[in-house]
CSV table of C-alpha atoms in Angstrom, one decimal:
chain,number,residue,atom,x,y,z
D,30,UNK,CA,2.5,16.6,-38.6
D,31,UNK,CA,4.1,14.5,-41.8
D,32,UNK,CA,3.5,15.5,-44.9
D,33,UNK,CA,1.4,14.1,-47.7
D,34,UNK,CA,2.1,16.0,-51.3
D,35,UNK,CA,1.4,14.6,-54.8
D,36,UNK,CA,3.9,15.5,-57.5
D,37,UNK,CA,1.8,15.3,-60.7
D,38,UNK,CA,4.7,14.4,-62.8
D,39,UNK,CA,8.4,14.3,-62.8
D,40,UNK,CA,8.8,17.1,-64.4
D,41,UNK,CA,7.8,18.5,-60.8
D,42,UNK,CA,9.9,16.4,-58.5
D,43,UNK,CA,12.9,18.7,-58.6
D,44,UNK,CA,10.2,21.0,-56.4
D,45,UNK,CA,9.9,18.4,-53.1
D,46,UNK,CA,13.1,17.8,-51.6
D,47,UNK,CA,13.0,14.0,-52.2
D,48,UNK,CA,15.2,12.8,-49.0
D,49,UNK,CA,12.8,14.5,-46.5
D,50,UNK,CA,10.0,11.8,-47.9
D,51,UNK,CA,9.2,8.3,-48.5
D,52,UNK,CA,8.6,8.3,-52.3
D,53,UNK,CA,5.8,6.3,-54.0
D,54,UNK,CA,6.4,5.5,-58.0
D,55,UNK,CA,3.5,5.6,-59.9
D,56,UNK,CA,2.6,4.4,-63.3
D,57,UNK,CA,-0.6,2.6,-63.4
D,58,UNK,CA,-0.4,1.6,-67.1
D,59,UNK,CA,1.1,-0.7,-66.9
D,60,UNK,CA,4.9,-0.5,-65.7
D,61,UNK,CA,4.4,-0.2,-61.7
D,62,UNK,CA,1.1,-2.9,-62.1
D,63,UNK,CA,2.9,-5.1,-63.6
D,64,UNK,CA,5.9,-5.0,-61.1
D,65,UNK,CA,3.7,-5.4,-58.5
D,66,UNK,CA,2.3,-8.5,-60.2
D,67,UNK,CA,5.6,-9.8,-60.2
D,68,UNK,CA,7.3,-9.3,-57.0
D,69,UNK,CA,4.1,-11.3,-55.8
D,70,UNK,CA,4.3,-14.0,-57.6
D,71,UNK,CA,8.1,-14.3,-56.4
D,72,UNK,CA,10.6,-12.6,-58.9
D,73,UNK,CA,13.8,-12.4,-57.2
D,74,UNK,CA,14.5,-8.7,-58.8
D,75,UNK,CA,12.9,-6.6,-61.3
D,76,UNK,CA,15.3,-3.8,-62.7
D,77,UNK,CA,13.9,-1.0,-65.1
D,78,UNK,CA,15.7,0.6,-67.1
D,79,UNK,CA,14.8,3.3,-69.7
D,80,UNK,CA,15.1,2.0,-73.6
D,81,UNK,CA,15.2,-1.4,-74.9
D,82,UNK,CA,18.5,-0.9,-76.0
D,83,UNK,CA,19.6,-1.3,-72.2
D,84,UNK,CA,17.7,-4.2,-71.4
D,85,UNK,CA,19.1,-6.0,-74.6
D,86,UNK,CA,22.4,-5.0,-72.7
D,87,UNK,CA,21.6,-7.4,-70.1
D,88,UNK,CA,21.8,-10.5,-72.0
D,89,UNK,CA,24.6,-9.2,-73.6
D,90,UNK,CA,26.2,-9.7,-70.3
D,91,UNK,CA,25.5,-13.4,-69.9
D,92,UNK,CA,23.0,-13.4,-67.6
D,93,UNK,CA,20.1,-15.5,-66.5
D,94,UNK,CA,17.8,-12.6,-66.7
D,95,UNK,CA,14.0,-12.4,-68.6
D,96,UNK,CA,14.0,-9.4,-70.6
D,97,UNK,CA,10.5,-7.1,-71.1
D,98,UNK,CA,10.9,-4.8,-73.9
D,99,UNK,CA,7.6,-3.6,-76.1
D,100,UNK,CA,7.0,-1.2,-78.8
D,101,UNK,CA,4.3,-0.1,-80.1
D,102,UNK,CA,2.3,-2.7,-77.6
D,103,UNK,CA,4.1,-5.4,-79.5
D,104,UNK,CA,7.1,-7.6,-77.7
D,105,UNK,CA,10.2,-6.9,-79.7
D,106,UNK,CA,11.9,-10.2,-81.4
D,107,UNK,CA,14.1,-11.4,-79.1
D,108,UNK,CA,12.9,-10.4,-75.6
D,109,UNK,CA,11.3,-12.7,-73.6
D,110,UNK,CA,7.8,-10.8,-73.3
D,111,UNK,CA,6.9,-7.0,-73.0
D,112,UNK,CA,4.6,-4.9,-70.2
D,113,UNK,CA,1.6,-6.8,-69.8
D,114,UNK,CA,1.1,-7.8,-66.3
D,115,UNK,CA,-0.2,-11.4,-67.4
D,116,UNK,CA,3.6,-12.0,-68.5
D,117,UNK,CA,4.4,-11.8,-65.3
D,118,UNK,CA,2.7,-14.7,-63.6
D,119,UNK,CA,4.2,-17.4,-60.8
D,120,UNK,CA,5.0,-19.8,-63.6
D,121,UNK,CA,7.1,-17.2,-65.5
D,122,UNK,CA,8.9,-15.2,-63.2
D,123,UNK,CA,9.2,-17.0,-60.0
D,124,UNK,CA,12.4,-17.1,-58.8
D,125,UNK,CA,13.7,-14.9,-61.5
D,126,UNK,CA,15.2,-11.7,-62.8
D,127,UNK,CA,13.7,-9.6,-64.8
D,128,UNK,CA,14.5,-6.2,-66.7
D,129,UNK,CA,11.4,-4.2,-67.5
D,130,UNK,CA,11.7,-1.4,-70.0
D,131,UNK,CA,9.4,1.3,-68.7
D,132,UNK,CA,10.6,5.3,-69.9
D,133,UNK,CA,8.0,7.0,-67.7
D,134,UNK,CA,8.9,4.8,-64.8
D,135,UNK,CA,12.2,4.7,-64.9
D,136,UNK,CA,13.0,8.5,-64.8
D,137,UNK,CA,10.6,8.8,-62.2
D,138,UNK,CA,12.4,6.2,-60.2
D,139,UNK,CA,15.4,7.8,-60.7
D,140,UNK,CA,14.2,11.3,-60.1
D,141,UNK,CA,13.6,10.1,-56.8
D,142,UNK,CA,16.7,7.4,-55.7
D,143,UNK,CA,17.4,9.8,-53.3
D,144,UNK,CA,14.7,9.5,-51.3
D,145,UNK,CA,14.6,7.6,-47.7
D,146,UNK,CA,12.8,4.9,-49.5
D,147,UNK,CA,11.3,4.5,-53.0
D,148,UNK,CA,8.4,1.8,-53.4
D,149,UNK,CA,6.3,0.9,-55.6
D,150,UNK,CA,2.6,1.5,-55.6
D,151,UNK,CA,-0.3,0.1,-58.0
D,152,UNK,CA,-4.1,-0.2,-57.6
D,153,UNK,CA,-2.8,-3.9,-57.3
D,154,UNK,CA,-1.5,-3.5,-54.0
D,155,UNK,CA,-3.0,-0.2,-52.8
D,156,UNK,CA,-4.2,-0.9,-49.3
D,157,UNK,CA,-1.0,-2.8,-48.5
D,158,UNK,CA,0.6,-0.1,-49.5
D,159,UNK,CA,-1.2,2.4,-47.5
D,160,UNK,CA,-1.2,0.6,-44.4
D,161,UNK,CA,2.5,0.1,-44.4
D,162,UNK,CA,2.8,3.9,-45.1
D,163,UNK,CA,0.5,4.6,-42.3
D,164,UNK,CA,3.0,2.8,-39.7
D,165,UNK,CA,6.5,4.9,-41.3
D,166,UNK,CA,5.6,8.0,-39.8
D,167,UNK,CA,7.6,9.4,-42.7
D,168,UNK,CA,6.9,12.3,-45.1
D,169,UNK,CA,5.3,10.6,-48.1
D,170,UNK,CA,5.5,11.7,-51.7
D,171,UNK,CA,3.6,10.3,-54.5
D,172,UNK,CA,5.1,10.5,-57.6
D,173,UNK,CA,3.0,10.4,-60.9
D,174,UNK,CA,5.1,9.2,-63.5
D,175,UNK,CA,2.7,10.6,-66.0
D,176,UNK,CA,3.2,10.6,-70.1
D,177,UNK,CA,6.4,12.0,-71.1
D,178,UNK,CA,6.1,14.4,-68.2
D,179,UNK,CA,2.7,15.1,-69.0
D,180,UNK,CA,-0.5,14.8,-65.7
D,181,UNK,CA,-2.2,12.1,-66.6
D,182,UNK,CA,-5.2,10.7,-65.0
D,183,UNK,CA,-4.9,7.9,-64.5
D,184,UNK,CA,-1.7,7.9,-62.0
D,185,UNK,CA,-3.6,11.0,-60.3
D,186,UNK,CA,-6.5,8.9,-59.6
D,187,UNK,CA,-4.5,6.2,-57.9
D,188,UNK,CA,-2.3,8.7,-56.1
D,189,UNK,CA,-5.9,10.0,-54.9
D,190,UNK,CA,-6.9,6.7,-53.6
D,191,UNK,CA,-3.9,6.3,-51.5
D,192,UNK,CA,-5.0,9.6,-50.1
D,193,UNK,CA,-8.2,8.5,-49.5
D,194,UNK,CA,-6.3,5.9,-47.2
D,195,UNK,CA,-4.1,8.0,-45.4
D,196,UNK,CA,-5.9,11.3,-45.2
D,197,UNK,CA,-7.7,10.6,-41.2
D,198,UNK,CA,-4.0,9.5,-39.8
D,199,UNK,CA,-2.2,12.9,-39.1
D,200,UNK,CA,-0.8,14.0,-42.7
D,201,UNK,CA,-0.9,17.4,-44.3
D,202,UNK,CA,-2.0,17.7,-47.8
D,203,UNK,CA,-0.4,19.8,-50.3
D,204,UNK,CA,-3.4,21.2,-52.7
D,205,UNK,CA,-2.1,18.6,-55.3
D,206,UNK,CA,-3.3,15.5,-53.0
D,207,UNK,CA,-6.6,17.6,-52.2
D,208,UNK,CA,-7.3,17.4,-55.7
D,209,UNK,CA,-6.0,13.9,-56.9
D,210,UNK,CA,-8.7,12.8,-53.9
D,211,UNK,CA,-11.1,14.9,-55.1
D,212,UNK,CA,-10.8,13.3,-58.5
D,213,UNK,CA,-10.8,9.8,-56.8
D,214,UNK,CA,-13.8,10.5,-55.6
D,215,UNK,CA,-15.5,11.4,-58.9
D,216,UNK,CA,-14.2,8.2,-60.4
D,217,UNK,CA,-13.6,5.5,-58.0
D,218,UNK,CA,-17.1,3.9,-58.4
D,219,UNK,CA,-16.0,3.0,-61.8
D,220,UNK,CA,-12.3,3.9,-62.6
D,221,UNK,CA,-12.5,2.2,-65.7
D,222,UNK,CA,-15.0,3.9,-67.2
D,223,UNK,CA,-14.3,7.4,-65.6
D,224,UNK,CA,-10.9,6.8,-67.5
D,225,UNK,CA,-12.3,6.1,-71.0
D,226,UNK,CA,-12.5,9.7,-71.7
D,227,UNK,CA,-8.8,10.2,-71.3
D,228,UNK,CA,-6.3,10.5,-74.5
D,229,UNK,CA,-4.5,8.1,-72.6
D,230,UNK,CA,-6.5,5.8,-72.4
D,231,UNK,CA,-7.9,6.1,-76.5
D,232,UNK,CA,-4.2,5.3,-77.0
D,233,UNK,CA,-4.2,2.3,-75.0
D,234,UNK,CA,-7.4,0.8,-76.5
D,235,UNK,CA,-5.6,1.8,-79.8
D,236,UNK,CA,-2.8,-0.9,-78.9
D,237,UNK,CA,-6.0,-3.1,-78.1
D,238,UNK,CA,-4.7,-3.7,-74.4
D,239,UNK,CA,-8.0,-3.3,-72.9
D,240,UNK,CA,-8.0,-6.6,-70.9
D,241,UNK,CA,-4.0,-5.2,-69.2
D,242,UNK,CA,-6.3,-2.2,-68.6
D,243,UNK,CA,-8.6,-4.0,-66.5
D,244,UNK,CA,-6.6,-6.1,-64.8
D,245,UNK,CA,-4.7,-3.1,-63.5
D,246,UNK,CA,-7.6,-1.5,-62.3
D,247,UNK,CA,-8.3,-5.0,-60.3
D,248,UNK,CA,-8.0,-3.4,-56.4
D,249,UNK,CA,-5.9,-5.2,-53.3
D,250,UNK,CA,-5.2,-8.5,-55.9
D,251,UNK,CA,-1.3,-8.2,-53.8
D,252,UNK,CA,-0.1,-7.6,-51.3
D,253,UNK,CA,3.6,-7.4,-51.8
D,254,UNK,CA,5.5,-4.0,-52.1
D,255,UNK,CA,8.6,-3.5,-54.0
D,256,UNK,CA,11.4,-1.5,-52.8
D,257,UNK,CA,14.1,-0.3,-54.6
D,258,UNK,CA,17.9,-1.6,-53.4
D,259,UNK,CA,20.1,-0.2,-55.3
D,260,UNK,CA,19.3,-0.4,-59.1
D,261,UNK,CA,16.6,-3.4,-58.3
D,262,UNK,CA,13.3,-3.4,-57.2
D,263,UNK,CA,12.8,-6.4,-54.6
D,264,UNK,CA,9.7,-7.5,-52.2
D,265,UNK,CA,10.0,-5.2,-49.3
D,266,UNK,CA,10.3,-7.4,-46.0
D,267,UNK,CA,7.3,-6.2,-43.7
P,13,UNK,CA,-10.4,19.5,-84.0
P,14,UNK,CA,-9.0,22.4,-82.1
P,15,UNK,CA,-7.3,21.6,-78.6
P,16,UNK,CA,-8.2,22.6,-75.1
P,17,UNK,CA,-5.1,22.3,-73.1
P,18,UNK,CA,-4.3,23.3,-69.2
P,19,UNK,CA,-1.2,23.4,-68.2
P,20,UNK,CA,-1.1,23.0,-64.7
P,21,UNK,CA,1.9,25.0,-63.9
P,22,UNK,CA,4.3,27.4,-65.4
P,23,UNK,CA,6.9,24.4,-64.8
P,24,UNK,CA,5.0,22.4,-66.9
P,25,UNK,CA,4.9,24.7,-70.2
P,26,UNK,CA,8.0,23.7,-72.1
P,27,UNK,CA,5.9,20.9,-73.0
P,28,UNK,CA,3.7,22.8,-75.0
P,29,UNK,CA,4.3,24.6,-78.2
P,30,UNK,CA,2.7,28.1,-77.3
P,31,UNK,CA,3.3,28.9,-80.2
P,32,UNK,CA,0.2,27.0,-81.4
P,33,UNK,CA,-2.3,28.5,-79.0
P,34,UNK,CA,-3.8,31.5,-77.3
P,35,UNK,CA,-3.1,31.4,-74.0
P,36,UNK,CA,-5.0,32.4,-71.2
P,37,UNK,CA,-2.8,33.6,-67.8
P,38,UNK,CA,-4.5,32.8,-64.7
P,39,UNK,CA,-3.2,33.8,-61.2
P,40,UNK,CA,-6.8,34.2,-59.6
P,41,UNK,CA,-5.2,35.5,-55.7
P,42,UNK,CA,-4.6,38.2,-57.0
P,43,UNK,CA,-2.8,39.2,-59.8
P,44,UNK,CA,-5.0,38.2,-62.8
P,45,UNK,CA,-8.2,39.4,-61.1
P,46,UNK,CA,-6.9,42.9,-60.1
P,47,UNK,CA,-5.3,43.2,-63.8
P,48,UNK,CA,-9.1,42.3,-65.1
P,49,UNK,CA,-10.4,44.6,-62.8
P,50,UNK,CA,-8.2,47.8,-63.1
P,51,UNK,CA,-8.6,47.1,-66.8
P,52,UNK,CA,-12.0,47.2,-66.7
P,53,UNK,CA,-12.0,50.3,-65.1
P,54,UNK,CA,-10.0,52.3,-67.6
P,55,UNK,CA,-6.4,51.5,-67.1
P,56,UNK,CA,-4.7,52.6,-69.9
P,57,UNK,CA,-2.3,49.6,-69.8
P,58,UNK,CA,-1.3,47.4,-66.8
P,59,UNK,CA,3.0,46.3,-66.8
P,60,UNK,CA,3.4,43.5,-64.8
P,61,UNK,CA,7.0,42.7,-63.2
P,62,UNK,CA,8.6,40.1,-61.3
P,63,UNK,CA,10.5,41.8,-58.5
P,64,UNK,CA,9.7,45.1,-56.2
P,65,UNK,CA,13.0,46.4,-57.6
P,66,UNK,CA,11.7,46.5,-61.5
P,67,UNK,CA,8.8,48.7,-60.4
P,68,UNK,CA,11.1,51.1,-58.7
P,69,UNK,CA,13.2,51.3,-62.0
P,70,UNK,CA,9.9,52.6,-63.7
P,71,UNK,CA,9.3,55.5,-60.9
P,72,UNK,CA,13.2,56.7,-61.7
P,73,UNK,CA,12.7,56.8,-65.4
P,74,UNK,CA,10.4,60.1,-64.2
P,75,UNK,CA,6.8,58.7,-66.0
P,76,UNK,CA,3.8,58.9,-64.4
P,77,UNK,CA,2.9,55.3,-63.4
P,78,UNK,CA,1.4,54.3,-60.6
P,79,UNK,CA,3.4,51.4,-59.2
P,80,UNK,CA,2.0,48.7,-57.0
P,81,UNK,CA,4.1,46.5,-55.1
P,82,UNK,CA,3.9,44.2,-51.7
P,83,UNK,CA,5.8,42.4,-49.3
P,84,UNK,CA,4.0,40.2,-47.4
P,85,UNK,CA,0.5,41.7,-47.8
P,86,UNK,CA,2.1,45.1,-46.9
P,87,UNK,CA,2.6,48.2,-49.6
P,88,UNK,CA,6.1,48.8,-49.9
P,89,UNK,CA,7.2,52.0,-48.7
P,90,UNK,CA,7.1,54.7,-51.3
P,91,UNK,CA,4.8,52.6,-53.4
P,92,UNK,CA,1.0,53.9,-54.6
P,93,UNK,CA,-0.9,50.5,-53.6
P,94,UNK,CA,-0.5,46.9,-53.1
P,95,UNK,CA,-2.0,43.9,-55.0
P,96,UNK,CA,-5.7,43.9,-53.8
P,97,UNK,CA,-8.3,44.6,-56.3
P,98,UNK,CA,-9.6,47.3,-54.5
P,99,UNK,CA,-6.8,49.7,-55.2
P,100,UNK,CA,-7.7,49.1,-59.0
P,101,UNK,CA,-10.9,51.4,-58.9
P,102,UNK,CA,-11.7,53.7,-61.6
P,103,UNK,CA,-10.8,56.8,-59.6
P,104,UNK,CA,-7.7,55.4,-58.9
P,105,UNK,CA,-6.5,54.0,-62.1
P,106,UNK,CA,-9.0,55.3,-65.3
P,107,UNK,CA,-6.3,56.8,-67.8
P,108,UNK,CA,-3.1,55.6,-65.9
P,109,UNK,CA,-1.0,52.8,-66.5
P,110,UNK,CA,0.2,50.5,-63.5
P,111,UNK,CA,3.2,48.8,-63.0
P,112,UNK,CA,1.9,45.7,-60.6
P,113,UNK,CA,4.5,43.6,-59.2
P,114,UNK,CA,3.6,39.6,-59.8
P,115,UNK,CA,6.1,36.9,-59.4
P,116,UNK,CA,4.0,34.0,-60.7
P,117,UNK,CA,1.7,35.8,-62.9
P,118,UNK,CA,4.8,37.5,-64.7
P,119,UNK,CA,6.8,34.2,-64.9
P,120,UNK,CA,4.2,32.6,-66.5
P,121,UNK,CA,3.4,35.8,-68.8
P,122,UNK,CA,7.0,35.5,-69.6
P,123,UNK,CA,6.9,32.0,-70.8
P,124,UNK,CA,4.1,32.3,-73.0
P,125,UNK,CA,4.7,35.6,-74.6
P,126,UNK,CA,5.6,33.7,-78.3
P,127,UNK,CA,1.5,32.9,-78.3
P,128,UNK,CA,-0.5,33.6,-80.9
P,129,UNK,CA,-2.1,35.7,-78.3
P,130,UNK,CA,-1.7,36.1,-74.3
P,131,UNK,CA,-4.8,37.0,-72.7
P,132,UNK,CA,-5.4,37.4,-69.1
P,133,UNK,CA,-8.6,35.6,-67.3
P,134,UNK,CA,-10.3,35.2,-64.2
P,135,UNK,CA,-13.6,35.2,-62.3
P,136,UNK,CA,-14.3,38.1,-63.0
P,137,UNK,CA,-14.6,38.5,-67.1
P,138,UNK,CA,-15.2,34.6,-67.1
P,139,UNK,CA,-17.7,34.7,-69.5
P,140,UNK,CA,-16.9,37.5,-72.0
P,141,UNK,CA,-12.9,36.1,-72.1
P,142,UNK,CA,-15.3,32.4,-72.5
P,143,UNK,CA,-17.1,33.5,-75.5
P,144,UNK,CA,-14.3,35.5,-77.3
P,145,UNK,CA,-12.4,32.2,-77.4
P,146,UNK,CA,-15.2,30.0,-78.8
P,147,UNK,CA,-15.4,32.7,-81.9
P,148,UNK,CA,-11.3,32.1,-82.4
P,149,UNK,CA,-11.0,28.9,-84.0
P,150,UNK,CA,-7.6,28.5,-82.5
P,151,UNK,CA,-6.0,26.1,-79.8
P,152,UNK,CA,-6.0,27.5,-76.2
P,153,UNK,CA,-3.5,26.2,-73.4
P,154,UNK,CA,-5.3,28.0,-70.1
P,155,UNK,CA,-2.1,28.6,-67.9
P,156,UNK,CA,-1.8,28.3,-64.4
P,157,UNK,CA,0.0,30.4,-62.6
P,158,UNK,CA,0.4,28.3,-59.3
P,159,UNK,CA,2.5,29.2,-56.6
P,160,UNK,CA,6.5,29.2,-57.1
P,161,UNK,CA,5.6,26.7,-59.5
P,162,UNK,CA,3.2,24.4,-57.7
P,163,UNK,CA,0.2,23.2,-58.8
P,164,UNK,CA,-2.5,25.3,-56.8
P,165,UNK,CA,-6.6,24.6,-56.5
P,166,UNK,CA,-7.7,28.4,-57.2
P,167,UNK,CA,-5.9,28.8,-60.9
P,168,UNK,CA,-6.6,25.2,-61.6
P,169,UNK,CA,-10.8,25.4,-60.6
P,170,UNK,CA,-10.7,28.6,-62.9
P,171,UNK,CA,-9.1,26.5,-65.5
P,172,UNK,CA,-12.1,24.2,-65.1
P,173,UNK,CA,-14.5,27.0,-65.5
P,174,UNK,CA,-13.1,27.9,-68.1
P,175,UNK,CA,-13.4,24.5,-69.9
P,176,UNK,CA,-16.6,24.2,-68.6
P,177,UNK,CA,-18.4,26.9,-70.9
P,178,UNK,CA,-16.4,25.5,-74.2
P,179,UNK,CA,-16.1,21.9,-74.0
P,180,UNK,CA,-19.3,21.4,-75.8
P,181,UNK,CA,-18.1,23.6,-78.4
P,182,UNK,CA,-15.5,21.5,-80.5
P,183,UNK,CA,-12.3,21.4,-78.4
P,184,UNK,CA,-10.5,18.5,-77.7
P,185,UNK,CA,-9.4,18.6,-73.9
P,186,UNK,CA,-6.0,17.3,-72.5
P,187,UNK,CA,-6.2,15.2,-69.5
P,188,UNK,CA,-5.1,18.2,-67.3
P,189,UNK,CA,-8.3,19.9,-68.8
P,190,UNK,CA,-10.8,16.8,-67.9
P,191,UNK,CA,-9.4,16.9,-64.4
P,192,UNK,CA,-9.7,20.8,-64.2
P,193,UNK,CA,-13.3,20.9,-65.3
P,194,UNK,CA,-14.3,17.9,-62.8
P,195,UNK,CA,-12.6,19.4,-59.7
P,196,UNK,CA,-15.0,23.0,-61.0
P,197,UNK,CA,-17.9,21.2,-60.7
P,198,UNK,CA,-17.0,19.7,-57.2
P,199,UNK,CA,-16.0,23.6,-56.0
P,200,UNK,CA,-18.3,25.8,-58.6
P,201,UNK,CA,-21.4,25.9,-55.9
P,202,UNK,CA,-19.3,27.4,-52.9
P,203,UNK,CA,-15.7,28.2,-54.6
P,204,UNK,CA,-14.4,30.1,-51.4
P,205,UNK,CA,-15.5,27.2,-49.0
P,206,UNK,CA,-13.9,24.4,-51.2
P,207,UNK,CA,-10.7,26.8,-51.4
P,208,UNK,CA,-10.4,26.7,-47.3
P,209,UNK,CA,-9.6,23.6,-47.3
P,210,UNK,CA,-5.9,24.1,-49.0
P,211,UNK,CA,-2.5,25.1,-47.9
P,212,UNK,CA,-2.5,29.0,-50.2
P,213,UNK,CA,-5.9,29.5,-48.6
P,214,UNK,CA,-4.1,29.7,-45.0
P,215,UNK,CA,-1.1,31.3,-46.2
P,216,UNK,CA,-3.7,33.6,-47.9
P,217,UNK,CA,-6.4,33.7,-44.2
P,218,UNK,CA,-2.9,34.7,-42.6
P,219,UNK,CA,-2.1,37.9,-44.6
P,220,UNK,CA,-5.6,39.2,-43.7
P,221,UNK,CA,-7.0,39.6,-47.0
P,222,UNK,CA,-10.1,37.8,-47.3
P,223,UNK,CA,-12.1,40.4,-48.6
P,224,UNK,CA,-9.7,40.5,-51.6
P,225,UNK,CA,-10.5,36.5,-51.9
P,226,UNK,CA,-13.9,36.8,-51.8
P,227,UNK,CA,-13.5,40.0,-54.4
P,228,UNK,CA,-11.7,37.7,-56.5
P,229,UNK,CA,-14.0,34.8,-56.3
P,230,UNK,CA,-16.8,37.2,-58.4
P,231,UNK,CA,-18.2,36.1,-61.0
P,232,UNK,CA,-18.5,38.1,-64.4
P,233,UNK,CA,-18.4,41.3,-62.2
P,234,UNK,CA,-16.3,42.6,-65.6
P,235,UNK,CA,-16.2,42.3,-69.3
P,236,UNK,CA,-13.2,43.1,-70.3
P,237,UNK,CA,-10.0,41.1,-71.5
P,238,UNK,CA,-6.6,42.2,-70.7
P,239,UNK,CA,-4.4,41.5,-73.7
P,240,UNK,CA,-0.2,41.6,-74.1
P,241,UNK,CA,1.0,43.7,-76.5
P,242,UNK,CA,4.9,44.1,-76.2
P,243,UNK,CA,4.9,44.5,-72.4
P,244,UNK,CA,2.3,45.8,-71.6
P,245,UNK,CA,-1.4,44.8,-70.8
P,246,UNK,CA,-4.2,46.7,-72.3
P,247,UNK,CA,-8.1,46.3,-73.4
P,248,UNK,CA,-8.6,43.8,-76.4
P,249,UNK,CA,-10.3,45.5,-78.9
P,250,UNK,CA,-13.2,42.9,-79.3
């Protein structure tokens, strides 16, 4: 029987061996939504990388690449746009590069490059995602990438719903994916609203990105999954 | 505002500043609840250690400790009792002081011993360690003890009984705390049959100690709460 744990942040991973699994990254608001958004709609490559100050190295090299880099929910002069998934429509990045700035993301992801695969899961693209998982026959570990190594709900809850997914096909939870179901359960009839009473997401409606909020929450809009090769995420070929 | 924080695993604590909190150990199977219980029955203090070998170092400094240590659900040779509550009776243990052997439940006692206070909770004083803490004005992180530093469901549905009795009374709860308090009120009408369903609960079925479990799922059976002072745990003076 395959295995189907939940690591509830990266501070955990170092607990799951990571090459006995298929890894899952995780970071609803908004890094791996908005990745999602854009492998669909056809960007060759999306790299993340940790602090603006390496995406700014990018263009440094010369290279044809659209840059994402936000602070404090604003774009910072010079980049090409920041983390919301509406920058990352057909029109903008078809066809192109582009290097996402995303902390939480981007250690996860790293945390876990060992892994047999690494992909890339959002409510955006959830039952793709799941039935693709269903068909590996692989260990699978979902990987929260939480606050700054804090649980945070909102990745739980989406970790939860790919449980919900795979649970009747032969895995073996660890009490971690118990619970992030459990918790789906409790909020899935209205995820939005179940997640209002998070700090998290106070501090998102602080930035007033409320609408990136609800678009993220938008269920099976994709179908595409990225997969990391090498340093890029690219559309997994099915 | 004061906060109500769960930290999820002993892994997890660095990001807290204990310092700023009481902190409540939990380790509900079965360190936590045997400490409540052989405190309540007139323990003069309880010592908790990591490893076997530590309590055998207090039986050759010639005291008169009673020394309680397991391997796999066994007594140790030599040893006066295991870890199951029932050993902690008040003819067994009323005037003595016990030296319990605990890998999680000291590892996360270790960790937190720079609290304002470290205080020691489970089902059983539920209610008296939940009304000293409303009348202390102070932050409390409530700290799992898990399992080799995994998240587990029995110290995490404690956590959220825990929150459940003083969220109404002007805490502000972490997200770890929300989730706590919603996966209680799934489990709180049948604790031990929601506990079945995870991985520690048939590592637990296997060792043969359900009677401890269901010992240990008891509700306010005691009211007294185990307090550190230096190393050792003894009766807050309340």
């Amino acid at each position: 029987m395959t295995k189907l744990d939940v690591c509830l942040t990266p501070a955990l991973i170092s607990l799951f061996d990571v090459e006995e699994y298929i890894v899952v990254i995780i970071d609803i608001f908004r890094a791996t939504s908005s990745i999602c958004y854009g492998i669909e709609n056809g960007a060759a490559a999306i790299i993340p990388v940790a602090e603006v100050e390496e995406c700014e190295a990018y263009r440094e090299q010369g290279l044809d690449y659209l840059l994402a880099a936000e602070r404090n929910g604003e774009v910072v002069t010079g980049f090409d746009f920041g983390n919301s998934p509406f920058s990352y429509t057909k029109e903008k990045v078809a066809g192109k590069t582009v290097v996402l700035t995303t902390t939480n993301g981007t250690q996860a992801l790293h945390l876990s490059r060992n892994a047999k695969k690494v992909v890339i899961g959002s409510f955006l693209n959830l039952t793709s995602l799941s039935d693709w998982l269903k068909t590996q026959d692989k260990n699978v570990l979902l990987v929260c990438a939480g606050w700054k190594n804090n649980f945070n709900l909102e990745d739980t809850l989406f970790a939860g719903a790919v449980v919900d997914q795979l649970k009747d096909f032969n895995f073996k939870l660890d009490d971690a994916a118990i619970a992030a179901n459990d918790l789906f359960q409790i909020g899935k009839n209205d995820i939005n609203q179940y997640l209002k009473k998070t700090s998290h997401g106070e501090r998102l409606k602080k930035l007033g990105i409320e609408k990136d909020i609800e678009f993220c929450l938008q269920v099976d809009l994709t179908t595409a999954i990225p997969i990391l090769d090498g340093e890029k995420l690219v559309k997994l070929d099915k």
